[in-house]
Short mmCIF file of C-alpha atoms in Angstrom, two decimals:
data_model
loop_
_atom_site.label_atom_id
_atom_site.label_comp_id
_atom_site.label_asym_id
_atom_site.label_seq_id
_atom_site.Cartn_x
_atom_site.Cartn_y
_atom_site.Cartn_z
CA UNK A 1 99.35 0.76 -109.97
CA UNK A 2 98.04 3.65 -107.57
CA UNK A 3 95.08 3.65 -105.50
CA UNK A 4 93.21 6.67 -104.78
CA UNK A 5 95.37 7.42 -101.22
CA UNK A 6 98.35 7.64 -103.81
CA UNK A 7 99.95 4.44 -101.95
CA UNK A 8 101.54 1.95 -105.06
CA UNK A 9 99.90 -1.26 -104.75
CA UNK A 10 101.87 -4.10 -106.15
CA UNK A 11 99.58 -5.61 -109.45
CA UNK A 12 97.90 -9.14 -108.98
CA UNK A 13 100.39 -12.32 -110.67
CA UNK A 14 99.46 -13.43 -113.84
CA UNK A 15 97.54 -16.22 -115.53
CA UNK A 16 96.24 -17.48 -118.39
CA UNK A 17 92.84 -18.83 -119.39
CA UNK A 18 92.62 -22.42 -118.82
CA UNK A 19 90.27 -22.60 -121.80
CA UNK A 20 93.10 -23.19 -124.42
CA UNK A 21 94.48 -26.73 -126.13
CA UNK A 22 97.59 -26.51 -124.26
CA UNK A 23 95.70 -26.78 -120.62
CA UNK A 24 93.49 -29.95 -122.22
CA UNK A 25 97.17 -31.74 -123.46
CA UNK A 26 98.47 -31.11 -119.93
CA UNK A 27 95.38 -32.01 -118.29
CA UNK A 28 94.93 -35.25 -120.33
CA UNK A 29 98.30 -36.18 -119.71
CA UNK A 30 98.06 -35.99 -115.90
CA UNK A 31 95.01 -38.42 -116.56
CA UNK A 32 97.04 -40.79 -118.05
CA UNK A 33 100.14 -40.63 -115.39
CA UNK A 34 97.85 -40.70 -112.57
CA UNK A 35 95.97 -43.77 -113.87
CA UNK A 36 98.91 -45.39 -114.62
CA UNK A 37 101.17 -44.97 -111.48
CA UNK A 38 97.76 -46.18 -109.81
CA UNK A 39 97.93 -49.19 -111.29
CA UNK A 40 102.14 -49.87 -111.06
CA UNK A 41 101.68 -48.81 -107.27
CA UNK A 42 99.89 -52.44 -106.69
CA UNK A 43 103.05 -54.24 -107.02
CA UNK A 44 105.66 -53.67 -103.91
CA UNK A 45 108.95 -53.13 -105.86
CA UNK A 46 112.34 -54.21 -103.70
CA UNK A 47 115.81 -52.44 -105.04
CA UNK A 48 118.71 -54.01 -104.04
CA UNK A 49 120.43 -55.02 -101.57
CA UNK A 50 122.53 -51.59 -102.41
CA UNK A 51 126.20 -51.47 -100.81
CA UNK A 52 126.66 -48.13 -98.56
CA UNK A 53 129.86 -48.84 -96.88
CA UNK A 54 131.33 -51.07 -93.86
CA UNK A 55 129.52 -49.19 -91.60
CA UNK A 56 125.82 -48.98 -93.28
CA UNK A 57 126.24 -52.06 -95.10
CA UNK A 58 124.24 -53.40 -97.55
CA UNK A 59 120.64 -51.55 -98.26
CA UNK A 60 117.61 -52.27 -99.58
CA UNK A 61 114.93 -49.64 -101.30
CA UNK A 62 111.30 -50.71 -100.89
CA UNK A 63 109.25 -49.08 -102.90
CA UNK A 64 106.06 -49.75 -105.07
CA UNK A 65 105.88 -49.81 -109.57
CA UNK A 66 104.48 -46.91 -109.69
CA UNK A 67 107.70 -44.60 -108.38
CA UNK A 68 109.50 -44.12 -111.56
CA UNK A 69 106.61 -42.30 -113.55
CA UNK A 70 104.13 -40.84 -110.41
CA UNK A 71 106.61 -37.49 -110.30
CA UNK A 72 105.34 -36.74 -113.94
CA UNK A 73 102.04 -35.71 -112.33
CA UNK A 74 103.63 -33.20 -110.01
CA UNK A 75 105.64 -31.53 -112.72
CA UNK A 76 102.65 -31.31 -114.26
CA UNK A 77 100.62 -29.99 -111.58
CA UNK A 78 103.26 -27.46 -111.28
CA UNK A 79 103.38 -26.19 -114.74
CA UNK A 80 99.10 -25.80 -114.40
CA UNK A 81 99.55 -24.02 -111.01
CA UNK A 82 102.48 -21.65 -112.43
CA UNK A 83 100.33 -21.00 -115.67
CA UNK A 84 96.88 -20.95 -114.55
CA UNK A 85 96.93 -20.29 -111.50
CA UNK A 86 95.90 -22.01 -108.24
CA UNK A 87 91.73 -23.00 -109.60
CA UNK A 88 92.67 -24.61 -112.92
CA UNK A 89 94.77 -26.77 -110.87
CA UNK A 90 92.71 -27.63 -108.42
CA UNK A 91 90.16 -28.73 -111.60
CA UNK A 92 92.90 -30.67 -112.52
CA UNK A 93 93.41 -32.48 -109.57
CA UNK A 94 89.28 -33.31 -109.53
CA UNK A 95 89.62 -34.12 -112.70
CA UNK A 96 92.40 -36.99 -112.69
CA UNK A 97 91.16 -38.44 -109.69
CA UNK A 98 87.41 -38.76 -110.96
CA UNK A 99 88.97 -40.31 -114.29
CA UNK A 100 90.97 -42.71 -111.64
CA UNK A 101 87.88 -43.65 -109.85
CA UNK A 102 86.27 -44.57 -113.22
CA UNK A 103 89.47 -46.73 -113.71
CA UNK A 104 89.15 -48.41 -110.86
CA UNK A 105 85.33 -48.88 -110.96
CA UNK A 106 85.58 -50.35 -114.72
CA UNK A 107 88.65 -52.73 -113.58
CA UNK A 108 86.26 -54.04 -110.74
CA UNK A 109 83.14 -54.78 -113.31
CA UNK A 110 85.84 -56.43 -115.26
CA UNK A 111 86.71 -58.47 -112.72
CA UNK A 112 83.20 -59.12 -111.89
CA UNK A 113 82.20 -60.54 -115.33
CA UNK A 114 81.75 -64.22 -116.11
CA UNK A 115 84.39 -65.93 -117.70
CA UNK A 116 85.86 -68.68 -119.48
CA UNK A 117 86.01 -71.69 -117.60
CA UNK A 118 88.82 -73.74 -118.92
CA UNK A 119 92.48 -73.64 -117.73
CA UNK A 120 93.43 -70.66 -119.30
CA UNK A 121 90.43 -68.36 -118.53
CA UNK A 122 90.46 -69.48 -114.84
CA UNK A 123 94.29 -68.00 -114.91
CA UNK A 124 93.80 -65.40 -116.61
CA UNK A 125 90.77 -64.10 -114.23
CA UNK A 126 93.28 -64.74 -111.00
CA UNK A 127 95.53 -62.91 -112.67
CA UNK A 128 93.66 -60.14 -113.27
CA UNK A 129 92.34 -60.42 -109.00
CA UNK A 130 95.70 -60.37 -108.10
CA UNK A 131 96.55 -57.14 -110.64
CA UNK A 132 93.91 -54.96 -110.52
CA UNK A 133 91.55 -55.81 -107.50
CA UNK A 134 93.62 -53.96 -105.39
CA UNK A 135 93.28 -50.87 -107.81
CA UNK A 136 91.09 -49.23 -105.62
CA UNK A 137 92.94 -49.21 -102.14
CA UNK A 138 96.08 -47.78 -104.33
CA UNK A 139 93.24 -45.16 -105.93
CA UNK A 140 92.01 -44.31 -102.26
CA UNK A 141 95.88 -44.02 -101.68
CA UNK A 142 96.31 -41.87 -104.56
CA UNK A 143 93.51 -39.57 -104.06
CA UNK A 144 94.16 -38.71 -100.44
CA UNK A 145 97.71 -37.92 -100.79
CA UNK A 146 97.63 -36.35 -103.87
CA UNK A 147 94.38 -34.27 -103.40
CA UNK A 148 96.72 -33.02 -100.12
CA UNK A 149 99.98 -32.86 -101.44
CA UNK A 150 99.08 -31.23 -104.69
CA UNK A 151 96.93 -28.79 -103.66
CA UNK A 152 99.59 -27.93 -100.73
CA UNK A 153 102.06 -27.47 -103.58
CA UNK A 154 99.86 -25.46 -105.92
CA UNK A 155 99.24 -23.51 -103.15
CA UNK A 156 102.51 -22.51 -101.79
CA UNK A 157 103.80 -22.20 -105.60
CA UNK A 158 101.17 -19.61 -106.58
CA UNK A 159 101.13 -17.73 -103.02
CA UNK A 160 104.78 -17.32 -103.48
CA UNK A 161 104.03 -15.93 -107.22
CA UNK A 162 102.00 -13.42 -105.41
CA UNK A 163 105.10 -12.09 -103.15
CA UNK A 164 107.61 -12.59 -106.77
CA UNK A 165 105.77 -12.42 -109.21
CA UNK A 166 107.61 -13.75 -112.18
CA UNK A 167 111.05 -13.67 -110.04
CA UNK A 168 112.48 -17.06 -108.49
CA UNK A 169 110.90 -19.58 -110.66
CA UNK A 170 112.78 -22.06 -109.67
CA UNK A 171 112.88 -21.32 -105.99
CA UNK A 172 109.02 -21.41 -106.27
CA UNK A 173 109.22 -24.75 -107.93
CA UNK A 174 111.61 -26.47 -105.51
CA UNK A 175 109.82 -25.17 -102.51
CA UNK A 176 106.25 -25.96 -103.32
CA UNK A 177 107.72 -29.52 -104.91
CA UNK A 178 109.31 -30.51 -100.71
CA UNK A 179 106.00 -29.05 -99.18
CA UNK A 180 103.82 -31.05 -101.85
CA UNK A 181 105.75 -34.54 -102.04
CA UNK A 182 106.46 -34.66 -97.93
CA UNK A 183 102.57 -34.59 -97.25
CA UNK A 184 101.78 -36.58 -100.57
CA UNK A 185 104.02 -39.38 -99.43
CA UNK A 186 103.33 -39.93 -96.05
CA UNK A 187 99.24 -40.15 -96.47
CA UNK A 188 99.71 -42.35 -99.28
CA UNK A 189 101.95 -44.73 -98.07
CA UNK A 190 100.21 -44.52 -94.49
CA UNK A 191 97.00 -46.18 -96.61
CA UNK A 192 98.82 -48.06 -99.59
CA UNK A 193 102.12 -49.86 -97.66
CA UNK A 194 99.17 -52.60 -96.57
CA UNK A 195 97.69 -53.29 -99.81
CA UNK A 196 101.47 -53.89 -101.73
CA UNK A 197 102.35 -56.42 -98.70
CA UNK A 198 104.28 -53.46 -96.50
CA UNK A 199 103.72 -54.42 -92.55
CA UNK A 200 107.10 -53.99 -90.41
CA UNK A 201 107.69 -50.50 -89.41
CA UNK A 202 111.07 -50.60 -90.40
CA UNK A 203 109.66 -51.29 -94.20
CA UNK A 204 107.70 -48.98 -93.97
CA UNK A 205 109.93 -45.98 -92.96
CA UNK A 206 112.10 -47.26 -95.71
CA UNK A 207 109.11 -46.30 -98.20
CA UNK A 208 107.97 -43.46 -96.94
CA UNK A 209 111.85 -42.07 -97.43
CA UNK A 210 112.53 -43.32 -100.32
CA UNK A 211 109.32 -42.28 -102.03
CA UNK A 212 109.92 -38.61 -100.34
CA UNK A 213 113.30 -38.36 -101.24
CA UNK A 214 113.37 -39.74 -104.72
CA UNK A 215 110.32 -38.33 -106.00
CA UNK A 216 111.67 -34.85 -104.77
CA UNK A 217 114.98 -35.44 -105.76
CA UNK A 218 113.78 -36.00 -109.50
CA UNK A 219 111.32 -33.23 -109.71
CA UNK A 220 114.60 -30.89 -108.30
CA UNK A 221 116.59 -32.29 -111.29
CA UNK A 222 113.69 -31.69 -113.89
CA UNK A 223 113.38 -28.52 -112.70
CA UNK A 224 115.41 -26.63 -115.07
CA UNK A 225 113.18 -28.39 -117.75
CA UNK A 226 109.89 -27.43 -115.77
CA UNK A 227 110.94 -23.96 -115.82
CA UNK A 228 111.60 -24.17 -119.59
CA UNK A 229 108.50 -25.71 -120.14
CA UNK A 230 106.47 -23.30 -118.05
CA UNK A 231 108.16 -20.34 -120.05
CA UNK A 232 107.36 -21.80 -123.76
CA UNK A 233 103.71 -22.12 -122.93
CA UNK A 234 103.40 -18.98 -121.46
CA UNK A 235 104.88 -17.22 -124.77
CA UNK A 236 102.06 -19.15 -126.33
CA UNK A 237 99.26 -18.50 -124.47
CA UNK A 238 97.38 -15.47 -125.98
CA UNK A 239 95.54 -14.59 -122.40
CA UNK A 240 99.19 -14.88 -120.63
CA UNK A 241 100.69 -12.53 -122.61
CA UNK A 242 97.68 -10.25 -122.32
CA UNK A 243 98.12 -9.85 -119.40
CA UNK A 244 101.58 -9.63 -118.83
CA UNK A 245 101.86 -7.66 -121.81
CA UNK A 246 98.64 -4.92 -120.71
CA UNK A 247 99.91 -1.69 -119.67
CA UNK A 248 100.03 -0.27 -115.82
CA UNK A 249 96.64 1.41 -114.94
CA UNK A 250 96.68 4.95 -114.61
#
């Protein structure tokens, strides 16, 4: 592309419409993740002790239930941002947080609501106190380090898209996961390490670098399948290949 000067202007990185089923699948399945880890991340989760050596010793991970599925929600963040570009994930982030709020709302009028009164009803409703009162603390958690962390990796993902266009895909996705998952782990553990019974400082550094290092570590090793991902639903998406596919303007 020229502009009038004659100076070549490098062309604008693509995306595709996010009005297409493949966006509502993804979408609806970060709905689901994010609902879900919310829910797992009430219960503190303790790994180990772990033997490192004579020198370490033994080692403990302290984490919450939500760790083993939570990345999910990042890969799929990153396959939006890569996709569709830095607003349809940013809807997508709105999006799974207002369905968590509603999640968390409904679990508190459940909670609310007159029960049985015999044995079993009466365990059953502290059951469900201890299980899901606390939804909401994990879903302010949630929704201030993952508002923050995913938008900082959507953002550094599709800025460095505009430098490579569709070069370094993987570099892209590694370096927009560390940015995303550093930020998204500190603020949420900063607000959730209370609620899942987290008070020394010492447990809580242990979850803030576990949570960073694991949930990076796992996104690095899925990245080979991100990437494959990302490049199937691109061949499928009409408005992608339009515009990959359109020809240089005169």
């Amino acid at each position: 592309m020229h502009t009038q000067s004659g100076a070549e202007t490098a062309p604008a990185p693509a995306f595709a419409q996010r009005g297409s089923s493949h966006y509502d699948i993804i979408l609806a399945l970060m709905c689901v993740v994010i609902v879900i880890s919310n829910i797992g991340a009430t219960k503190g989760v303790v790994l180990g002790p772990i033997a490192l050596g004579p020198i370490v010793g033994d080692f403990s991970i302290v984490t919450d239930g939500g760790f083993f599925l939570f990345p999910l929600a990042y890969i799929l963040g990153d396959v939006i941002s890569e996709v569709y570009g830095f607003k349809a994930a940013r809807r997508a982030i709105f999006t799974g947080f207002a369905v968590a709020a509603l999640a968390a709302v409904s679990f508190a009028v459940i909670i609310a609501l007159p029960g049985f009164d015999d044995d079993y009803g009466q365990s059953k409703q502290a059951a469900l106190e201890l299980a899901l009162g606390p939804v909401w603390q994990i879903v302010l958690a949630s929704l201030l380090g993952f508002l923050a962390g995913q938008t900082l990796n959507s953002w550094v993902l599709v800025k460095m898209k505009e430098k490579f266009r569709e070069k370094a895909l993987v570099g892209r996705l590694m370096a927009s996961t560390g940015v995303g998952e550093f930020a998204d782990t500190l603020i949420f553990c900063a607000v959730a390490a209370p609620v899942i019974g987290i008070s020394d400082p010492g447990s809580f550094i242990n979850y803030v670098i576990f949570g960073f290092v694991y949930k990076t570590l796992i996104e690095f090793l899925f990245v080979p399948v991100t990437a494959a991902v990302i490049k199937a639903i691109k061949k499928r998406e009409p408005s992608y290949a339009a515009v990959t596919e359109a020809p240089p303007a005169a």
